[in-house]
Amino acid sequence: MIVVFLGPPGSGKGTQAKRIGQQRGWPHLSTGDMLRAAITAGSELGLKAKAVMDRGELVPDQVVLGLILDRCGRPDCNNGFILDGFPRTIVQAEGLDRALVGKKLEIDRAILFDVPDDEVEERLSGRRVCSQCGAPYHVKFSPPKAGRICDSCGGQVVQRDDDQLGVIRKRLKVYHDQTAPLIEYYRKKKKLKTLDASQLPEKVADELLSILR
Ligand code: AMP
């Protein structure tokens, strides 16, 4: 099954994609994670992407499309995969659809993680992440036990550069302007399902399971 997770930043797509991906054996393909890996590796792509990401804007369509098409062509994706944070524009969605048609494949479901903007702001401005293992934290809801030290690996817990309030607001605007039109795109294709992503993660996971059943 090929599933698209759609929704604003901070709606919990990544958390749920990891969880359900492990259960079903579907690789979790996150363009945000791929771009951050390129930044850590210090590649030319990473250097270019970092400036764009720090402003809360979108990396060019052809760049992310190239990353995704390369990744989903690998054998571990043969039984399906989850797209998290991709597509983010109509151009990306059309490019993906064209490439899938060429392989006699198609998107099975697009799942909208619905959550209001003020909740996104609260979630993202308090979000922290381990710089070594990527474990997620939140200053209010799930802080590390010992200051800024990761509970799992002892690494440094930090704030993502693009989780500053000004950048969060820019990312939300970009979401409404450029990504939200995909809701209609998938609705017209009768692929869209919506879930209430402001519930506790366990509840969201239950709702997701029943949608994918
Ligand atoms: P995320 O981790 O999904 O919130 O993505 C972090 C940042 O990476 C975004 O704000 C964009 O700058 C960039 N990015 C991730 N995915 C895409 C995409 N599909 N298209 C363009 N830019 C992206």
Short mmCIF file of C-alpha atoms in Angstrom, two decimals, residues 4-191:
data_model
loop_
_atom_site.label_atom_id
_atom_site.label_comp_id
_atom_site.label_asym_id
_atom_site.label_seq_id
_atom_site.Cartn_x
_atom_site.Cartn_y
_atom_site.Cartn_z
CA VAL A 4 0.51 9.83 1.82
CA PHE A 5 0.45 11.55 5.22
CA LEU A 6 -0.79 15.09 4.70
CA GLY A 7 -1.08 17.83 7.30
CA PRO A 8 0.63 20.87 8.81
CA PRO A 9 4.07 20.64 10.40
CA GLY A 10 3.77 19.35 13.96
CA SER A 11 0.57 17.38 13.31
CA GLY A 12 2.25 14.12 14.38
CA LYS A 13 2.69 12.61 10.91
CA GLY A 14 6.26 11.52 11.58
CA THR A 15 5.48 9.85 14.91
CA GLN A 16 2.57 7.89 13.44
CA ALA A 17 4.45 7.04 10.24
CA LYS A 18 7.30 5.48 12.25
CA ARG A 19 4.85 3.48 14.37
CA ILE A 20 2.62 2.12 11.61
CA GLY A 21 5.57 1.69 9.24
CA GLN A 22 7.26 -0.66 11.71
CA GLN A 23 4.02 -2.60 12.26
CA ARG A 24 3.34 -3.08 8.55
CA GLY A 25 6.90 -3.27 7.23
CA TRP A 26 6.45 -0.13 5.12
CA PRO A 27 9.49 2.18 4.95
CA HIS A 28 8.84 5.69 6.27
CA LEU A 29 9.93 8.17 3.61
CA SER A 30 10.29 11.67 5.05
CA THR A 31 11.76 14.36 2.80
CA GLY A 32 12.43 16.51 5.90
CA ASP A 33 14.56 13.68 7.39
CA MET A 34 16.34 13.16 4.06
CA LEU A 35 17.18 16.86 3.80
CA ARG A 36 18.39 17.00 7.43
CA ALA A 37 20.61 13.96 6.72
CA ALA A 38 22.07 15.83 3.72
CA ILE A 39 22.75 18.84 5.99
CA THR A 40 24.49 16.63 8.59
CA ALA A 41 26.55 15.00 5.84
CA GLY A 42 27.62 18.48 4.69
CA SER A 43 26.74 17.74 1.04
CA GLU A 44 26.16 20.49 -1.52
CA LEU A 45 22.44 19.69 -1.50
CA GLY A 46 22.45 19.95 2.30
CA LEU A 47 24.14 23.35 2.25
CA LYS A 48 21.62 24.74 -0.24
CA ALA A 49 18.63 23.16 1.54
CA LYS A 50 19.63 24.46 5.00
CA ALA A 51 19.26 28.12 4.06
CA VAL A 52 15.80 27.49 2.57
CA MET A 53 14.66 25.35 5.52
CA ASP A 54 15.87 27.87 8.10
CA ARG A 55 13.61 30.45 6.43
CA GLY A 56 10.65 28.05 6.62
CA GLU A 57 10.32 27.95 2.83
CA LEU A 58 10.13 24.97 0.48
CA VAL A 59 13.09 23.30 -1.22
CA PRO A 60 12.59 23.26 -5.05
CA ASP A 61 10.09 20.67 -6.31
CA GLN A 62 12.53 18.89 -8.64
CA VAL A 63 15.04 18.40 -5.81
CA VAL A 64 12.61 16.68 -3.43
CA LEU A 65 10.94 14.77 -6.27
CA GLY A 66 14.37 13.40 -7.25
CA LEU A 67 15.05 12.32 -3.64
CA ILE A 68 11.70 10.54 -3.31
CA LEU A 69 11.76 8.81 -6.71
CA ASP A 70 15.24 7.51 -6.01
CA ARG A 71 14.25 6.24 -2.55
CA CYS A 72 10.93 4.61 -3.46
CA GLY A 73 12.58 2.74 -6.34
CA ARG A 74 14.59 0.65 -3.88
CA PRO A 75 13.56 -2.99 -3.21
CA ASP A 76 12.44 -2.42 0.41
CA CYS A 77 9.59 -0.27 -0.97
CA ASN A 78 8.18 -3.08 -3.13
CA ASN A 79 5.41 -3.89 -0.62
CA GLY A 80 4.46 -0.28 -0.03
CA PHE A 81 5.69 2.82 1.77
CA ILE A 82 4.54 5.87 3.68
CA LEU A 83 5.21 9.38 2.42
CA ASP A 84 5.56 11.91 5.23
CA GLY A 85 5.95 15.58 4.29
CA PHE A 86 5.83 14.78 0.57
CA PRO A 87 4.17 15.88 -1.67
CA ARG A 88 3.93 19.46 -0.45
CA THR A 89 2.83 21.11 -3.70
CA ILE A 90 0.56 20.21 -6.61
CA VAL A 91 3.65 20.03 -8.88
CA GLN A 92 5.19 17.41 -6.56
CA ALA A 93 1.93 15.41 -6.39
CA GLU A 94 1.58 15.40 -10.19
CA GLY A 95 5.24 14.44 -10.65
CA LEU A 96 4.81 11.56 -8.21
CA ASP A 97 1.59 10.35 -9.87
CA ARG A 98 3.26 10.37 -13.29
CA ALA A 99 6.23 8.37 -12.01
CA LEU A 100 3.96 5.85 -10.28
CA VAL A 101 1.79 5.35 -13.38
CA GLY A 102 5.01 4.45 -15.23
CA LYS A 103 5.48 1.63 -12.71
CA LYS A 104 1.78 0.63 -12.84
CA LEU A 105 1.36 1.88 -9.26
CA GLU A 106 -0.78 4.54 -7.61
CA ILE A 107 -1.35 6.26 -4.27
CA ASP A 108 -3.87 4.17 -2.29
CA ARG A 109 -4.74 6.66 0.45
CA ALA A 110 -4.00 10.23 1.45
CA ILE A 111 -4.59 10.79 5.17
CA LEU A 112 -5.08 14.32 6.40
CA PHE A 113 -3.82 14.97 9.96
CA ASP A 114 -6.19 17.74 10.96
CA VAL A 115 -5.01 20.07 13.76
CA PRO A 116 -5.62 23.81 14.37
CA ASP A 117 -2.81 26.36 13.85
CA ASP A 118 -2.63 27.49 17.50
CA GLU A 119 -2.00 23.92 18.59
CA VAL A 120 0.71 23.53 15.93
CA GLU A 121 2.41 26.64 17.32
CA GLU A 122 2.35 25.28 20.87
CA ARG A 123 3.59 21.85 19.81
CA LEU A 124 6.41 23.07 17.58
CA SER A 125 7.69 25.95 19.73
CA GLY A 126 8.12 23.49 22.66
CA ARG A 127 9.47 20.64 20.54
CA ARG A 128 13.01 19.45 21.22
CA VAL A 129 14.96 16.63 19.63
CA CYS A 130 18.04 14.61 20.51
CA SER A 131 20.86 15.72 18.21
CA GLN A 132 22.29 12.18 18.24
CA CYS A 133 19.45 9.65 18.08
CA GLY A 134 16.56 11.91 17.03
CA ALA A 135 14.35 11.00 20.05
CA PRO A 136 11.52 13.56 20.31
CA TYR A 137 10.77 15.66 23.43
CA HIS A 138 8.55 18.59 24.39
CA VAL A 139 9.45 21.15 27.08
CA LYS A 140 5.93 20.97 28.56
CA PHE A 141 4.45 17.58 27.67
CA SER A 142 7.47 15.22 27.65
CA PRO A 143 10.72 16.88 28.82
CA PRO A 144 13.94 14.86 29.16
CA LYS A 145 14.50 13.59 32.74
CA ALA A 146 17.84 15.40 33.16
CA GLY A 147 17.92 18.90 31.67
CA ARG A 148 19.05 18.73 28.06
CA ILE A 149 20.37 15.17 28.16
CA CYS A 150 18.59 12.53 26.07
CA ASP A 151 16.99 9.78 28.21
CA SER A 152 17.79 7.09 25.62
CA CYS A 153 21.34 7.82 24.42
CA GLY A 154 22.78 10.61 26.59
CA GLY A 155 23.03 12.93 23.56
CA GLN A 156 22.35 16.68 23.63
CA VAL A 157 18.66 17.63 23.35
CA VAL A 158 18.28 20.70 21.10
CA GLN A 159 15.68 22.86 19.35
CA ARG A 160 15.49 22.59 15.54
CA ASP A 161 16.47 25.88 13.86
CA ASP A 162 13.12 25.94 12.07
CA ASP A 163 11.14 25.48 15.32
CA GLN A 164 11.57 29.17 16.30
CA LEU A 165 8.16 30.90 16.53
CA GLY A 166 8.74 33.25 13.56
CA VAL A 167 9.77 30.35 11.31
CA ILE A 168 6.87 28.20 12.57
CA ARG A 169 4.42 30.91 11.47
CA LYS A 170 6.10 31.10 8.07
CA ARG A 171 5.91 27.29 7.70
CA LEU A 172 2.20 27.42 8.55
CA LYS A 173 1.60 30.09 5.92
CA VAL A 174 3.51 28.03 3.35
CA TYR A 175 1.40 25.02 4.36
CA HIS A 176 -1.90 26.87 3.83
CA ASP A 177 -0.77 28.50 0.56
CA GLN A 178 1.06 25.64 -1.14
CA THR A 179 0.24 22.31 0.55
CA ALA A 180 -3.41 22.62 1.61
CA PRO A 181 -4.58 22.59 -2.08
CA LEU A 182 -3.53 18.92 -2.04
CA ILE A 183 -6.53 18.19 0.20
CA GLU A 184 -8.84 18.94 -2.72
CA TYR A 185 -6.45 17.19 -5.14
CA TYR A 186 -6.77 13.87 -3.27
CA ARG A 187 -10.45 14.40 -2.39
CA LYS A 188 -11.28 14.63 -6.11
CA LYS A 189 -9.41 11.38 -6.68
CA LYS A 190 -11.46 9.82 -3.83
CA LYS A 191 -8.30 8.96 -1.90
#
